[in-house]
GROMACS .gro file of C-alpha atoms in nm:
model
  195
    1UNK     CA    1   2.728   0.055  -0.236
    2UNK     CA    2   2.865  -0.012  -0.584
    3UNK     CA    3   2.672   0.211  -0.826
    4UNK     CA    4   2.719  -0.024  -1.125
    5UNK     CA    5   2.575  -0.313  -0.927
    6UNK     CA    6   2.285  -0.095  -0.808
    7UNK     CA    7   2.221   0.030  -1.161
    8UNK     CA    8   2.222  -0.327  -1.297
    9UNK     CA    9   1.993  -0.446  -1.018
   10UNK     CA   10   1.756  -0.154  -1.080
   11UNK     CA   11   1.742  -0.238  -1.452
   12UNK     CA   12   1.688  -0.609  -1.391
   13UNK     CA   13   1.420  -0.538  -1.132
   14UNK     CA   14   1.243  -0.296  -1.367
   15UNK     CA   15   1.258  -0.556  -1.646
   16UNK     CA   16   1.109  -0.817  -1.413
   17UNK     CA   17   0.834  -0.572  -1.315
   18UNK     CA   18   0.751  -0.513  -1.682
   19UNK     CA   19   0.743  -0.889  -1.746
   20UNK     CA   20   0.517  -0.939  -1.445
   21UNK     CA   21   0.287  -0.662  -1.568
   22UNK     CA   22   0.274  -0.816  -1.915
   23UNK     CA   23   0.203  -1.157  -1.761
   24UNK     CA   24  -0.081  -0.999  -1.561
   25UNK     CA   25  -0.241  -0.845  -1.871
   26UNK     CA   26  -0.169  -1.146  -2.094
   27UNK     CA   27  -0.302  -1.398  -1.846
   28UNK     CA   28  -0.617  -1.197  -1.792
   29UNK     CA   29  -0.688  -1.153  -2.162
   30UNK     CA   30  -0.605  -1.505  -2.278
   31UNK     CA   31  -0.784  -1.668  -1.989
   32UNK     CA   32  -1.107  -1.474  -2.033
   33UNK     CA   33  -1.107  -1.539  -2.409
   34UNK     CA   34  -1.035  -1.912  -2.364
   35UNK     CA   35  -1.336  -2.140  -2.397
   36UNK     CA   36  -1.172  -2.454  -2.256
   37UNK     CA   37  -1.225  -2.633  -1.928
   38UNK     CA   38  -1.150  -2.478  -1.591
   39UNK     CA   39  -0.964  -2.700  -1.345
   40UNK     CA   40  -0.891  -2.659  -0.977
   41UNK     CA   41  -0.679  -2.853  -0.732
   42UNK     CA   42  -0.829  -2.940  -0.393
   43UNK     CA   43  -0.691  -3.122  -0.092
   44UNK     CA   44  -1.035  -3.199   0.053
   45UNK     CA   45  -1.052  -3.560  -0.070
   46UNK     CA   46  -0.677  -3.621  -0.077
   47UNK     CA   47  -0.697  -3.961   0.094
   48UNK     CA   48  -1.017  -4.072  -0.077
   49UNK     CA   49  -1.038  -4.302  -0.375
   50UNK     CA   50  -1.290  -4.206  -0.637
   51UNK     CA   51  -1.583  -4.442  -0.636
   52UNK     CA   52  -1.868  -4.351  -0.871
   53UNK     CA   53  -2.119  -4.123  -0.696
   54UNK     CA   54  -1.913  -4.116  -0.374
   55UNK     CA   55  -1.790  -3.758  -0.418
   56UNK     CA   56  -2.064  -3.495  -0.448
   57UNK     CA   57  -1.950  -3.325  -0.767
   58UNK     CA   58  -2.161  -3.093  -0.978
   59UNK     CA   59  -2.306  -3.157  -1.321
   60UNK     CA   60  -2.045  -3.156  -1.597
   61UNK     CA   61  -1.752  -3.180  -1.353
   62UNK     CA   62  -1.488  -3.447  -1.393
   63UNK     CA   63  -1.276  -3.558  -1.097
   64UNK     CA   64  -0.939  -3.728  -1.115
   65UNK     CA   65  -0.878  -4.074  -0.968
   66UNK     CA   66  -0.761  -3.929  -0.639
   67UNK     CA   67  -1.049  -3.677  -0.635
   68UNK     CA   68  -0.808  -3.388  -0.587
   69UNK     CA   69  -0.839  -3.233  -0.933
   70UNK     CA   70  -1.177  -3.113  -1.053
   71UNK     CA   71  -1.245  -2.989  -1.407
   72UNK     CA   72  -1.558  -2.815  -1.537
   73UNK     CA   73  -1.591  -2.862  -1.915
   74UNK     CA   74  -1.837  -2.578  -1.974
   75UNK     CA   75  -1.759  -2.327  -1.697
   76UNK     CA   76  -1.974  -2.027  -1.618
   77UNK     CA   77  -1.829  -1.677  -1.643
   78UNK     CA   78  -1.813  -1.667  -1.262
   79UNK     CA   79  -1.613  -1.992  -1.253
   80UNK     CA   80  -1.376  -1.860  -1.519
   81UNK     CA   81  -1.330  -1.537  -1.321
   82UNK     CA   82  -1.272  -1.732  -0.998
   83UNK     CA   83  -1.010  -1.944  -1.174
   84UNK     CA   84  -0.843  -1.626  -1.289
   85UNK     CA   85  -0.864  -1.491  -0.933
   86UNK     CA   86  -0.619  -1.758  -0.826
   87UNK     CA   87  -0.342  -1.619  -1.050
   88UNK     CA   88  -0.394  -1.248  -1.109
   89UNK     CA   89  -0.359  -1.119  -0.751
   90UNK     CA   90  -0.006  -1.262  -0.721
   91UNK     CA   91   0.096  -1.129  -1.063
   92UNK     CA   92  -0.030  -0.781  -0.968
   93UNK     CA   93   0.142  -0.801  -0.631
   94UNK     CA   94   0.468  -0.907  -0.799
   95UNK     CA   95   0.445  -0.620  -1.046
   96UNK     CA   96   0.385  -0.360  -0.773
   97UNK     CA   97   0.659  -0.489  -0.544
   98UNK     CA   98   0.918  -0.513  -0.822
   99UNK     CA   99   0.826  -0.173  -0.965
  100UNK     CA  100   0.852  -0.003  -0.625
  101UNK     CA  101   1.183  -0.179  -0.555
  102UNK     CA  102   1.316  -0.060  -0.891
  103UNK     CA  103   1.214   0.297  -0.807
  104UNK     CA  104   1.380   0.265  -0.468
  105UNK     CA  105   1.707   0.158  -0.633
  106UNK     CA  106   1.687   0.442  -0.885
  107UNK     CA  107   1.640   0.690  -0.600
  108UNK     CA  108   1.946   0.544  -0.427
  109UNK     CA  109   2.144   0.600  -0.748
  110UNK     CA  110   2.024   0.958  -0.792
  111UNK     CA  111   2.028   1.086  -0.434
  112UNK     CA  112   2.240   0.843  -0.234
  113UNK     CA  113   2.134   0.575   0.011
  114UNK     CA  114   2.076   0.784   0.324
  115UNK     CA  115   1.820   1.040   0.213
  116UNK     CA  116   1.465   1.120   0.309
  117UNK     CA  117   1.337   1.012  -0.035
  118UNK     CA  118   1.498   0.667   0.001
  119UNK     CA  119   1.353   0.618   0.349
  120UNK     CA  120   1.006   0.716   0.224
  121UNK     CA  121   1.028   0.478  -0.076
  122UNK     CA  122   1.149   0.199   0.152
  123UNK     CA  123   0.851   0.255   0.384
  124UNK     CA  124   0.606   0.257   0.092
  125UNK     CA  125   0.757  -0.065  -0.044
  126UNK     CA  126   0.734  -0.219   0.301
  127UNK     CA  127   0.366  -0.130   0.341
  128UNK     CA  128   0.282  -0.261  -0.006
  129UNK     CA  129   0.452  -0.593   0.074
  130UNK     CA  130   0.309  -0.618   0.428
  131UNK     CA  131  -0.048  -0.544   0.319
  132UNK     CA  132  -0.033  -0.677  -0.038
  133UNK     CA  133   0.086  -1.030   0.045
  134UNK     CA  134  -0.205  -1.121   0.273
  135UNK     CA  135  -0.452  -0.937   0.048
  136UNK     CA  136  -0.334  -1.123  -0.264
  137UNK     CA  137  -0.338  -1.449  -0.067
  138UNK     CA  138  -0.690  -1.382   0.056
  139UNK     CA  139  -0.824  -1.303  -0.291
  140UNK     CA  140  -0.646  -1.601  -0.450
  141UNK     CA  141  -0.745  -1.841  -0.173
  142UNK     CA  142  -1.108  -1.734  -0.160
  143UNK     CA  143  -1.133  -1.752  -0.541
  144UNK     CA  144  -1.003  -2.108  -0.537
  145UNK     CA  145  -1.229  -2.203  -0.245
  146UNK     CA  146  -1.533  -2.065  -0.426
  147UNK     CA  147  -1.433  -2.247  -0.744
  148UNK     CA  148  -1.401  -2.580  -0.562
  149UNK     CA  149  -1.735  -2.519  -0.391
  150UNK     CA  150  -1.901  -2.439  -0.725
  151UNK     CA  151  -1.781  -2.772  -0.869
  152UNK     CA  152  -1.828  -2.991  -0.563
  153UNK     CA  153  -2.062  -2.834  -0.308
  154UNK     CA  154  -1.941  -2.932   0.035
  155UNK     CA  155  -2.099  -2.829   0.361
  156UNK     CA  156  -1.866  -2.603   0.554
  157UNK     CA  157  -1.641  -2.486   0.271
  158UNK     CA  158  -1.393  -2.255   0.439
  159UNK     CA  159  -1.209  -1.946   0.334
  160UNK     CA  160  -0.845  -2.010   0.250
  161UNK     CA  161  -0.543  -1.784   0.226
  162UNK     CA  162  -0.275  -1.891  -0.017
  163UNK     CA  163   0.082  -1.785  -0.078
  164UNK     CA  164   0.393  -1.707   0.126
  165UNK     CA  165   0.261  -1.507   0.423
  166UNK     CA  166   0.616  -1.469   0.557
  167UNK     CA  167   0.632  -1.169   0.322
  168UNK     CA  168   0.434  -0.978   0.585
  169UNK     CA  169   0.739  -0.989   0.811
  170UNK     CA  170   0.967  -0.874   0.530
  171UNK     CA  171   0.734  -0.584   0.457
  172UNK     CA  172   0.714  -0.480   0.821
  173UNK     CA  173   1.094  -0.502   0.846
  174UNK     CA  174   1.122  -0.265   0.548
  175UNK     CA  175   0.876  -0.022   0.711
  176UNK     CA  176   1.080  -0.025   1.033
  177UNK     CA  177   1.407   0.021   0.842
  178UNK     CA  178   1.251   0.313   0.653
  179UNK     CA  179   1.156   0.480   0.983
  180UNK     CA  180   1.505   0.419   1.126
  181UNK     CA  181   1.662   0.566   0.811
  182UNK     CA  182   1.430   0.869   0.829
  183UNK     CA  183   1.540   0.937   1.187
  184UNK     CA  184   1.904   0.896   1.083
  185UNK     CA  185   1.856   1.147   0.800
  186UNK     CA  186   1.696   1.397   1.040
  187UNK     CA  187   1.978   1.353   1.292
  188UNK     CA  188   2.238   1.407   1.017
  189UNK     CA  189   2.057   1.723   0.898
  190UNK     CA  190   2.041   1.854   1.255
  191UNK     CA  191   2.411   1.782   1.300
  192UNK     CA  192   2.499   1.957   0.972
  193UNK     CA  193   2.286   2.256   1.075
  194UNK     CA  194   2.472   2.279   1.406
  195UNK     CA  195   2.819   2.272   1.247
   0.00000   0.00000   0.00000
């Protein structure tokens, strides 16, 4: 592996992790201090046309012509937090994944690619991605579902999971590769001890 390329990739990944962390903090602060309307997109009435009083929306809620966008002009603190819950989990997940990947690349630079430390970092990154993606999707999806339900109470509002859940497979693949690398490192150490 080209060390200059790895070093550049580690630096770029670390920079992206810092930007994602700053976006997490900035979004949280600016959103909680904002006193504007809170809007949410829903697919529930996608094929409906908005006829006055046909969609059961709450007091102070405006719906778009297609009834898929709902806006609360004077949201409660819970609605503002739920709106924030749709963004923050993915920003936190992105920060953690990028930071751990950057550390993995730095370990590759310092110790080489086939070491026990690299295999452990790869496994940790894999578990964070495999568990973090569905967890972030669950938090974001349930926040958005609750927000829609708070603006337009509908019987049978269901829990939703958002985001690219294919990341679970990528995370599990990284965990498996970490275990394979760890066995390879142990076999190499045994072989070196024999010779």
